Amino acid sequence: MDINTDYDVIIVGSGMGGMSAGAMLAKDGYKVLILEKAHAPGGCSSSYFRKGFVFESGATTLIGFNENQPLWKLEQETGIQIPREEITPSMSVWLDGEQITRYKDREQWIQECIRVFGNETGQRTFWEEAFNVSDLVWKVSLRNPFFPPQKISEWGSLAINNNPLDVWVLKYALKSVREVMQEYGIDAPKFRRFVNEQLMITAQSKADDTPFLFGAAGLTYTNYSNFYVPGGLLEMVNTIRAFIQKRGGALHTKEGVEMITKDKGQFTVHTRNKRKESFAYRAPIVISNIPVWNMKEVTSGEMRSYFQKESAEYESAWGAITLGIATNDTYPEDLPLHHQIHLKEGKTVPFTDSDSVFVSMSKKGDTLRAKAGKRTLNISTHADPERWYSLNGQYETAKQQVQDFIVETLQEKLPGFSDAQIEVIHTATPITWENWVYRKKGRVGGIPQTMARSLLKWTPSETPFKGLYLCGDTTYPGQGIPGVTLSGINVYYRVVNS
Ligand SMILES: Cc1cc2nc3c(=O)[nH]c(=O)nc-3n(C[C@H](O)[C@H](O)[C@H](O)COP(=O)(O)OP(=O)(O)OC[C@H]3O[C@@H](n4cnc5c(N)ncnc54)[C@H](O)[C@@H]3O)c2cc1C
């Protein structure tokens, strides 16, 4: 078999982690090849076409373009302009029949919290501290591409790059969000329910188990600029793809990586396309954007043992149930695009332990996603993949029950939905997700940012195998489009400094 040696860097997977690493390297003249097993690029932040409508694959909310945030950095460095429109307010939360508006403006948001949860002093001081921590976390994260440090020199650069006055924030790596709420006297049941569900969509864990260091950034993400990409997030990915291709790079879809081997300082990447044809590529640098759990399936020997060990501690994470629904547009003019809908206290979505559902709508008039007078909705909720993999004969019934439950919930709680005619509806479970983006057991959203996961315990982007790097939501700094974009930027710095 011929081995293609045309590229300097091979990237496995075209999620936002891989796309960001690829763009940063392409701007420096590296010839980049991205290999993507699925039909379309983008993984969990992409879009798909179904019966005349465009739905988002996973992510729907988009932040990271404020100064010191990862997408700001990506655009600054490469000159890429991701097509987007700012949305405001960022989100509505529906809790016990009440609409809580997540205003971007910080003072307006504090006032909203005081209105809903009372305790003026407690709420104000809690949120002010959360903003301080979050602003600093973004700034410090961007300043430290070699985190977590692997070598003595990287410990040294930690000391040089950082202001000793910022060290105060580290205490929050050891304090849970709940403990901070208790300190401020605002740990009341209603506020805790609100915080828990907001954390679940950002840190993948609840107030008791999320360090305030990450939790503060998660809780305040609606207070940075939030964006909508007309046509869907695939447009963002395609913009980056065009940038890479213009600089001599390529992105092959429907071509999965089956094995990565190393000899004589070079990697050989073996692939197979949907027609079962095999290919091989050779390059000195390989960047993997697939979850660390999946790496042991595409490596052997020492490399496989490393990934087996690295992922063993984190062999569990959330999966998702997602629905795509298209309807006629019966929604109030001023309805925000994103909604977190709490279920009645004590109630959960069937076959999950989830207390809420998240709904994102296409923008009114976005005719790239839905014809005039129509809208698309993406709905998601957390689910334990193990449970869905053990349903066996009950699987189809369970899937239908979840779908019916979510439709009923929207009819009851999402303004305008009960008047809408459903034109298209489909549901994906962790099993669908595994067949779609090939993530082991359909685990999505990265590894929960729990208290057990100390700052230094994150899987680093550098591996012990010179030239092999990792990015994406199972490596530092974790999930979400901004998180994985930062992981890709960090890999770039490691490559150019190696
Ligand atoms: C339902 C849901 C809602 C979310 N909501 C938000 C949100 O609102 N905002 C936000 O910021 N984040 C959100 N997230 C999280 C965010 O989408 C992800 O953390 C992020 O997109 C993951 O990016 P990644 O770079 O790790 O790779 P992925 O997106 O996982 O991409 C990896 C790619 O690798 C490909 N691949 C896998 N195996 C192979 C192989 N062997 N060979 C070649 N290619 C392979 C896959 O097909 C995939 O395209 C959400 C996630 C989900 C699932």
Coordinates of C-alpha atoms and ligand atoms in Angstrom, one line a residue:
M1 CA 0.0 0.0 0.0
D2 CA 1.3 3.5 -0.8
I3 CA 2.0 5.7 2.2
N4 CA 1.1 9.3 1.8
T5 CA 3.8 11.6 3.2
D6 CA 2.4 15.0 1.9
Y7 CA 1.4 16.3 5.4
D8 CA 3.4 17.7 8.4
V9 CA 0.6 17.1 10.8
I10 CA -2.3 14.5 10.9
I11 CA -5.3 15.3 13.1
V12 CA -7.6 12.5 14.1
G13 CA -11.2 13.9 14.4
S14 CA -12.6 17.3 13.3
G15 CA -14.3 18.4 16.6
M16 CA -13.6 22.0 17.6
G17 CA -10.4 20.9 19.4
G18 CA -8.9 19.4 16.3
M19 CA -10.1 22.2 14.1
S20 CA -8.6 24.8 16.4
A21 CA -5.2 23.0 16.5
G22 CA -5.3 22.6 12.7
A23 CA -6.1 26.3 12.1
M24 CA -3.3 27.5 14.4
L25 CA -0.7 25.3 12.8
A26 CA -1.9 26.1 9.2
K27 CA -1.4 29.8 9.9
D28 CA 2.3 29.0 10.6
G29 CA 2.6 27.1 7.3
Y30 CA 2.2 23.5 8.6
K31 CA 0.5 21.3 6.1
V32 CA -2.4 19.8 8.0
L33 CA -4.6 16.7 7.2
I34 CA -7.7 16.2 9.3
L35 CA -9.3 12.7 9.2
E36 CA -12.9 12.5 10.2
K37 CA -14.9 9.3 10.4
A38 CA -18.3 10.8 10.2
H39 CA -20.2 12.2 7.2
A40 CA -19.7 15.8 8.3
P41 CA -17.1 17.6 10.3
G42 CA -17.5 19.2 13.7
G43 CA -18.5 16.2 16.0
C44 CA -20.5 17.5 18.9
S45 CA -20.5 21.1 17.6
S46 CA -21.9 20.6 14.2
S47 CA -25.2 20.5 12.3
Y48 CA -27.2 18.0 10.3
F49 CA -29.9 18.2 7.7
R50 CA -33.2 16.3 8.1
K51 CA -36.3 16.6 6.0
G52 CA -35.7 20.2 4.9
F53 CA -34.5 21.4 8.4
V54 CA -31.0 22.0 9.9
F55 CA -30.5 20.8 13.5
E56 CA -27.5 21.2 15.7
S57 CA -25.7 18.0 16.5
G58 CA -25.0 18.8 20.2
A59 CA -23.8 22.2 21.3
T60 CA -26.1 25.1 20.8
T61 CA -24.8 27.9 23.0
L62 CA -21.6 29.7 21.9
I63 CA -19.3 31.8 24.0
G64 CA -15.6 32.4 24.1
F65 CA -15.2 35.6 21.9
N66 CA -14.6 38.0 24.8
E67 CA -11.1 39.3 25.3
N68 CA -8.9 36.6 26.9
Q69 CA -11.2 33.8 25.8
P70 CA -10.2 31.0 23.5
L71 CA -12.2 31.9 20.3
W72 CA -11.1 35.5 20.6
K73 CA -7.5 34.2 20.6
L74 CA -8.2 31.9 17.7
E75 CA -9.6 34.7 15.6
Q76 CA -6.8 37.1 16.7
E77 CA -4.0 34.7 15.8
T78 CA -5.5 33.4 12.5
G79 CA -7.6 36.2 11.2
I80 CA -10.5 33.8 10.9
Q81 CA -13.9 35.5 11.3
I82 CA -16.5 33.0 12.5
P83 CA -19.9 34.1 11.2
R84 CA -22.1 34.9 14.2
E85 CA -24.7 37.2 15.8
E86 CA -24.8 38.2 19.4
I87 CA -28.0 37.1 21.3
T88 CA -29.4 38.7 24.3
P89 CA -30.6 37.7 26.8
S90 CA -28.5 34.6 26.9
M91 CA -31.1 32.2 28.3
S92 CA -34.3 31.7 30.2
V93 CA -34.6 29.3 33.1
W94 CA -38.1 28.1 34.0
L95 CA -38.3 27.1 37.6
D96 CA -41.5 26.3 39.5
G97 CA -43.6 28.3 37.0
E98 CA -41.3 31.3 37.1
Q99 CA -39.2 32.7 34.2
I100 CA -35.7 33.7 35.3
T101 CA -33.9 35.7 32.7
R102 CA -30.2 35.2 32.4
Y103 CA -29.2 38.7 31.5
K104 CA -25.7 39.3 30.2
D105 CA -25.3 42.6 32.1
R106 CA -23.9 41.7 35.4
E107 CA -25.8 44.2 37.5
Q108 CA -29.0 43.3 35.8
W109 CA -28.4 39.6 36.5
I110 CA -27.6 40.3 40.2
Q111 CA -30.9 42.2 40.4
E112 CA -32.7 39.3 38.8
C113 CA -31.3 36.9 41.4
I114 CA -32.3 39.2 44.2
R115 CA -35.8 39.3 42.8
V116 CA -36.1 35.5 42.5
F117 CA -34.0 34.2 45.4
G118 CA -34.0 37.1 47.9
N119 CA -31.0 37.7 50.3
E120 CA -29.6 40.9 48.6
T121 CA -26.3 40.9 50.3
G122 CA -25.6 37.2 49.9
Q123 CA -26.6 37.1 46.2
R124 CA -24.6 40.2 45.4
T125 CA -21.4 39.1 47.1
F126 CA -21.6 35.5 45.7
W127 CA -22.0 36.7 42.1
E128 CA -19.3 39.4 42.4
E129 CA -16.9 36.7 43.6
A130 CA -18.0 34.4 40.8
F131 CA -17.3 37.1 38.2
N132 CA -13.9 37.8 39.7
V133 CA -13.0 34.1 39.7
S134 CA -14.3 33.5 36.2
D135 CA -12.5 36.5 34.6
L136 CA -9.3 35.4 36.2
V137 CA -9.7 31.8 35.3
W138 CA -10.2 32.7 31.6
K139 CA -7.2 35.1 31.7
V140 CA -4.9 32.6 33.4
S141 CA -6.0 29.7 31.3
L142 CA -5.0 31.5 28.1
R143 CA -1.7 32.6 29.6
N144 CA -0.6 29.0 30.4
P145 CA -0.6 26.8 27.4
F146 CA 1.7 24.2 29.1
F147 CA -0.8 23.4 31.8
P148 CA -0.8 20.9 33.5
P149 CA 3.0 21.1 33.6
Q150 CA 4.9 18.0 32.5
K151 CA 8.5 19.2 32.7
I152 CA 10.6 21.3 35.1
S153 CA 10.8 24.0 32.5
E154 CA 6.9 24.1 32.4
W155 CA 6.7 24.5 36.1
G156 CA 9.2 27.4 35.6
S157 CA 7.0 29.0 33.0
L158 CA 4.0 28.8 35.3
A159 CA 6.0 30.9 37.8
I160 CA 7.1 33.4 35.2
N161 CA 3.7 33.8 33.3
N162 CA 1.6 34.3 36.4
N163 CA 1.1 37.2 38.8
P164 CA 1.6 36.0 42.4
L165 CA -1.3 38.2 43.4
D166 CA -3.6 35.9 41.4
V167 CA -2.8 32.9 43.7
W168 CA -5.8 33.7 45.9
V169 CA -8.0 32.0 43.3
L170 CA -6.4 28.6 43.9
K171 CA -8.2 28.1 47.2
Y172 CA -11.4 27.6 45.1
A173 CA -9.9 24.5 43.5
L174 CA -10.5 22.8 46.9
K175 CA -13.9 24.4 47.7
S176 CA -17.1 23.2 46.2
V177 CA -19.7 25.6 44.8
R178 CA -22.1 24.5 47.6
E179 CA -19.5 25.4 50.3
V180 CA -19.2 28.9 48.8
M181 CA -23.0 29.2 48.7
Q182 CA -23.1 28.3 52.4
E183 CA -20.4 30.9 53.2
Y184 CA -22.5 33.6 51.5
G185 CA -25.7 32.3 53.3
I186 CA -27.5 31.6 50.0
D187 CA -27.7 27.8 50.1
A188 CA -31.5 27.7 50.1
P189 CA -33.2 24.8 48.3
K190 CA -34.6 26.8 45.4
F191 CA -31.3 28.5 44.6
R192 CA -29.5 25.2 44.9
R193 CA -31.8 23.6 42.4
F194 CA -31.1 26.5 40.0
V195 CA -27.4 26.3 40.5
N196 CA -27.3 22.5 40.2
E197 CA -28.9 22.5 36.8
Q198 CA -26.8 25.4 35.5
L199 CA -23.7 23.5 36.6
M200 CA -24.9 20.3 34.9
I201 CA -24.8 22.0 31.5
T202 CA -21.4 23.5 32.0
A203 CA -19.3 21.4 34.5
Q204 CA -21.3 18.2 34.2
S205 CA -21.6 17.9 38.0
K206 CA -23.6 19.6 40.7
A207 CA -22.9 22.2 43.4
D208 CA -21.8 19.7 46.0
D209 CA -19.2 18.2 43.7
T210 CA -18.0 21.0 41.5
P211 CA -15.0 23.1 42.6
F212 CA -15.9 26.8 42.6
L213 CA -12.8 27.4 40.4
F214 CA -14.6 25.8 37.5
G215 CA -18.1 26.3 38.8
A216 CA -17.7 30.1 38.8
A217 CA -16.8 30.0 35.1
G218 CA -19.7 27.7 34.4
L219 CA -22.3 29.7 36.3
T220 CA -21.3 33.0 34.7
Y221 CA -21.0 31.9 31.1
T222 CA -24.3 33.7 30.3
N223 CA -22.7 36.9 31.5
Y224 CA -20.2 36.9 28.6
S225 CA -21.2 37.6 25.0
N226 CA -23.4 34.7 23.7
F227 CA -23.6 34.0 20.0
Y228 CA -25.8 32.3 17.4
V229 CA -24.3 31.1 14.1
P230 CA -26.8 31.5 11.3
G231 CA -27.3 28.2 9.4
G232 CA -25.9 26.2 12.4
L233 CA -22.6 25.5 14.0
L234 CA -21.4 23.5 11.0
E235 CA -20.9 27.0 9.4
M236 CA -18.4 27.8 12.1
V237 CA -16.6 24.5 11.4
N238 CA -16.7 25.0 7.7
T239 CA -15.2 28.5 8.0
I240 CA -12.2 27.0 9.9
R241 CA -12.0 24.1 7.3
A242 CA -11.8 26.7 4.4
F243 CA -9.0 28.5 6.2
I244 CA -7.0 25.3 6.6
Q245 CA -7.6 24.2 3.0
K246 CA -6.5 27.6 1.7
R247 CA -3.2 27.0 3.3
G248 CA -2.6 23.6 1.7
G249 CA -4.4 21.5 4.3
A250 CA -7.2 19.0 3.8
L251 CA -10.1 17.5 5.7
H252 CA -11.3 14.0 4.7
T253 CA -14.7 13.0 5.9
K254 CA -16.0 9.4 6.0
E255 CA -12.5 8.2 6.7
G256 CA -11.9 6.7 10.1
V257 CA -8.5 6.2 11.8
E258 CA -8.1 2.5 12.7
M259 CA -4.5 2.4 14.0
I260 CA -1.7 4.7 14.8
T261 CA 1.8 3.3 14.9
K262 CA 5.3 4.8 15.5
D263 CA 8.7 3.9 14.1
K264 CA 11.9 5.8 13.3
G265 CA 10.5 9.0 14.8
Q266 CA 7.5 9.1 12.5
F267 CA 3.8 8.1 12.9
T268 CA 1.9 6.0 10.4
V269 CA -1.9 6.5 10.5
H270 CA -4.0 3.7 9.0
T271 CA -7.5 4.6 7.9
R272 CA -10.5 3.1 6.2
N273 CA -13.3 4.9 4.4
K274 CA -17.0 4.1 4.1
R275 CA -16.3 2.0 1.0
K276 CA -13.9 -0.1 3.1
E277 CA -10.8 1.1 1.2
S278 CA -7.7 1.4 3.3
F279 CA -5.1 4.3 3.3
A280 CA -2.0 5.1 5.2
Y281 CA -0.4 8.5 6.0
R282 CA 3.0 9.2 7.6
A283 CA 4.0 12.3 9.5
P284 CA 6.2 13.4 12.4
I285 CA 3.2 14.9 14.3
V286 CA -0.2 13.4 15.1
I287 CA -2.9 15.2 17.1
S288 CA -5.7 13.1 18.4
N289 CA -9.0 14.9 18.9
I290 CA -10.9 11.7 19.9
P291 CA -11.7 11.0 23.6
V292 CA -8.9 9.5 25.6
W293 CA -11.2 6.4 26.2
N294 CA -11.1 5.8 22.4
M295 CA -7.3 6.0 22.1
K296 CA -6.7 2.5 23.3
E297 CA -8.7 1.2 20.4
V298 CA -6.5 2.9 17.8
T299 CA -3.1 2.1 19.4
S300 CA -1.1 -0.9 20.4
G301 CA 1.8 -1.9 22.7
E302 CA 3.2 0.9 24.9
M303 CA 0.9 3.5 23.5
R304 CA -2.2 1.4 24.2
S305 CA -1.0 0.7 27.8
Y306 CA -0.5 4.5 28.4
F307 CA -4.0 5.3 27.2
Q308 CA -5.5 2.4 29.1
K309 CA -3.9 3.8 32.3
E310 CA -4.7 7.4 31.5
S311 CA -8.4 6.7 31.0
A312 CA -8.9 4.1 33.7
E313 CA -9.7 6.6 36.4
Y314 CA -12.3 8.4 34.3
E315 CA -14.2 5.4 32.8
S316 CA -17.5 7.1 33.4
A317 CA -19.1 10.2 32.1
W318 CA -22.6 11.5 31.1
G319 CA -24.3 10.7 27.9
A320 CA -27.2 12.6 26.4
I321 CA -30.7 12.1 25.1
T322 CA -31.2 14.6 22.3
L323 CA -34.3 15.5 20.2
G324 CA -34.6 17.4 17.0
I325 CA -38.1 18.9 16.5
A326 CA -39.3 21.2 13.7
T327 CA -42.6 23.1 14.0
N328 CA -44.4 26.0 12.6
D329 CA -43.5 29.3 14.3
T330 CA -46.0 29.9 17.0
Y331 CA -43.6 31.3 19.6
P332 CA -43.8 34.7 21.2
E333 CA -41.7 37.4 19.4
D334 CA -39.5 38.1 22.4
L335 CA -38.9 34.5 23.4
P336 CA -35.1 33.9 24.1
L337 CA -33.4 31.2 22.0
H338 CA -32.2 29.1 24.9
H339 CA -34.2 27.6 27.8
Q340 CA -33.4 25.5 30.7
I341 CA -36.7 23.9 31.9
H342 CA -36.8 22.4 35.4
L343 CA -39.2 19.6 36.0
K344 CA -41.4 19.6 39.1
E345 CA -39.3 19.0 42.2
G346 CA -38.7 15.2 42.6
K347 CA -39.6 14.4 39.0
T348 CA -37.1 13.1 36.5
V349 CA -37.0 12.4 32.7
P350 CA -37.9 8.7 32.4
F351 CA -34.8 6.4 32.2
T352 CA -32.5 9.2 33.3
D353 CA -32.0 11.0 36.6
S354 CA -32.2 14.3 34.9
D355 CA -34.2 17.1 36.6
S356 CA -34.3 19.4 33.6
V357 CA -34.3 19.7 29.9
F358 CA -32.4 22.2 27.8
V359 CA -34.1 23.7 24.7
S360 CA -32.5 25.7 21.9
M361 CA -34.4 27.2 19.0
S362 CA -33.3 28.3 15.6
K363 CA -33.5 32.1 15.3
K364 CA -36.7 33.5 13.9
G365 CA -36.1 34.2 10.2
D366 CA -33.0 32.0 10.0
T367 CA -34.1 30.5 6.7
L368 CA -30.9 28.5 6.4
R369 CA -32.2 26.3 9.2
A370 CA -36.0 26.4 8.7
K371 CA -38.2 27.7 5.9
A372 CA -39.9 31.1 6.7
G373 CA -42.6 30.6 9.3
K374 CA -41.0 27.5 10.7
R375 CA -38.5 26.9 13.6
T376 CA -36.2 24.0 14.6
L377 CA -35.7 23.0 18.3
N378 CA -32.9 21.0 19.8
I379 CA -33.6 19.5 23.1
S380 CA -31.1 17.7 25.4
T381 CA -31.0 16.1 28.8
H382 CA -28.3 14.1 30.7
A383 CA -28.5 10.3 30.7
D384 CA -26.4 7.5 32.1
P385 CA -25.0 5.6 29.1
E386 CA -24.6 2.4 31.1
R387 CA -28.3 2.3 31.8
W388 CA -29.2 2.8 28.1
Y389 CA -26.7 0.1 27.1
S390 CA -28.4 -2.4 29.4
L391 CA -32.0 -1.8 28.3
N392 CA -31.9 -4.6 25.7
G393 CA -35.5 -5.4 24.6
Q394 CA -36.9 -2.3 26.4
Y395 CA -34.8 0.1 24.3
E396 CA -37.4 1.2 21.7
T397 CA -40.1 1.6 24.3
A398 CA -37.8 3.6 26.6
K399 CA -36.8 5.9 23.7
Q400 CA -40.5 6.5 22.8
Q401 CA -41.4 7.2 26.5
V402 CA -38.6 9.8 26.8
Q403 CA -39.7 11.4 23.6
D404 CA -43.4 11.6 24.7
F405 CA -42.4 12.9 28.1
I406 CA -40.3 15.7 26.6
V407 CA -43.0 16.7 24.2
E408 CA -45.5 16.9 27.1
T409 CA -43.1 18.9 29.1
L410 CA -42.6 21.4 26.3
Q411 CA -46.4 21.6 25.8
E412 CA -46.8 22.5 29.4
K413 CA -43.8 24.8 29.9
L414 CA -42.4 26.3 26.6
P415 CA -44.5 29.3 25.6
G416 CA -46.0 28.8 22.1
F417 CA -45.2 25.1 21.8
S418 CA -48.7 23.8 22.6
D419 CA -50.0 25.7 19.6
A420 CA -47.3 24.4 17.3
Q421 CA -47.7 21.5 14.8
I422 CA -44.8 19.1 14.9
E423 CA -43.5 18.5 11.4
V424 CA -40.3 16.5 12.2
I425 CA -39.3 14.8 15.4
H426 CA -36.5 12.3 16.1
T427 CA -34.6 11.2 19.3
A428 CA -31.0 10.1 19.8
T429 CA -29.8 8.1 22.8
P430 CA -26.2 7.4 24.0
I431 CA -26.3 4.4 21.6
T432 CA -27.2 6.7 18.6
W433 CA -24.4 9.1 19.8
E434 CA -21.8 6.3 19.7
N435 CA -22.8 5.4 16.2
W436 CA -22.7 9.1 15.2
V437 CA -19.5 10.5 16.6
Y438 CA -17.9 7.2 17.7
R439 CA -17.3 8.3 21.3
K440 CA -17.1 5.3 23.5
K441 CA -20.4 4.3 25.0
G442 CA -21.9 7.6 23.6
R443 CA -20.2 9.5 26.4
V444 CA -20.4 13.2 25.5
G445 CA -19.6 16.5 27.2
G446 CA -16.2 15.5 28.5
I447 CA -15.3 14.3 32.0
P448 CA -17.3 15.8 34.9
Q449 CA -15.3 18.6 36.6
T450 CA -15.7 17.1 40.1
M451 CA -13.9 17.7 43.4
A452 CA -12.1 14.4 42.9
R453 CA -10.4 15.7 39.7
S454 CA -7.6 17.8 41.0
L455 CA -6.3 20.6 38.8
L456 CA -3.0 18.7 38.2
K457 CA -4.8 15.4 37.4
W458 CA -6.1 16.4 34.0
T459 CA -4.9 14.4 31.0
P460 CA -2.3 16.7 29.5
S461 CA -2.1 17.5 25.8
E462 CA 1.4 16.1 25.6
T463 CA 1.9 12.4 25.7
P464 CA 5.1 10.5 26.5
F465 CA 5.3 9.6 22.8
K466 CA 7.2 12.5 21.2
G467 CA 5.1 14.0 18.4
L468 CA 1.8 12.6 19.7
Y469 CA -0.6 15.2 21.2
L470 CA -4.2 15.2 22.5
C471 CA -6.9 17.7 22.4
G472 CA -10.7 17.7 22.9
D473 CA -13.0 17.5 25.9
T474 CA -11.4 14.6 27.8
T475 CA -8.1 16.5 28.1
Y476 CA -7.3 19.8 29.9
P477 CA -9.2 22.1 30.2
G478 CA -12.3 20.1 29.5
Q479 CA -15.5 20.5 27.8
G480 CA -17.5 23.0 25.9
I481 CA -16.6 24.8 22.7
P482 CA -14.3 27.3 24.4
G483 CA -12.7 24.6 26.5
V484 CA -11.8 22.4 23.5
T485 CA -10.7 25.4 21.4
L486 CA -8.3 26.2 24.2
S487 CA -7.1 22.6 24.2
G488 CA -6.3 22.9 20.5
I489 CA -4.5 26.2 21.0
N490 CA -2.4 24.6 23.7
V491 CA -1.4 21.8 21.4
Y492 CA -0.3 24.4 18.9
Y493 CA 2.1 26.0 21.5
R494 CA 3.4 22.6 22.5
V495 CA 4.1 21.6 18.8
V496 CA 5.9 24.9 17.9
N497 CA 7.9 24.8 21.1
S498 CA 8.9 21.2 20.9
Ligands
LIG1 C1 -26.0 17.4 23.7 C2 -24.8 18.3 23.9 C3 -25.0 19.7 24.2 C4 -23.9 20.5 24.3 N1 -24.1 21.8 24.5 C5 -23.0 22.7 24.5 C6 -23.2 24.0 24.4 O1 -24.4 24.5 24.4 N2 -22.1 24.9 24.4 C7 -20.9 24.3 24.4 O2 -19.9 25.1 24.3 N3 -20.7 23.0 24.4 C8 -21.7 22.2 24.5 N4 -21.5 20.8 24.5 C9 -20.1 20.3 24.6 C10 -19.4 20.4 23.3 O3 -20.2 20.2 22.2 C11 -18.2 19.4 23.3 O4 -17.5 19.4 24.5 C12 -17.2 19.7 22.2 O5 -17.9 20.1 21.0 C13 -16.4 18.5 22.0 O6 -15.4 18.8 21.0 P1 -14.1 17.9 20.8 O7 -13.1 18.7 20.1 O8 -13.7 17.2 22.1 O9 -14.5 16.7 19.8 P2 -15.9 16.0 19.2 O10 -16.9 17.0 19.0 O11 -16.2 14.8 20.1 O12 -15.3 15.5 17.9 C14 -14.4 14.4 17.7 C15 -14.6 14.0 16.3 O13 -13.7 12.8 16.1 C16 -14.4 12.0 15.2 N5 -13.9 10.6 15.3 C17 -14.1 9.8 16.4 N6 -13.4 8.6 16.2 C18 -12.7 8.8 15.0 C19 -11.8 8.0 14.3 N7 -11.4 6.8 14.8 N8 -11.2 8.5 13.2 C20 -11.6 9.7 12.7 N9 -12.5 10.5 13.3 C21 -13.0 10.1 14.5 C22 -15.9 12.1 15.5 O14 -16.7 11.7 14.5 C23 -16.0 13.6 15.8 O15 -16.3 14.3 14.7 C24 -22.6 19.9 24.3 C25 -22.4 18.6 24.0 C26 -23.5 17.8 23.8 C27 -23.3 16.3 23.4

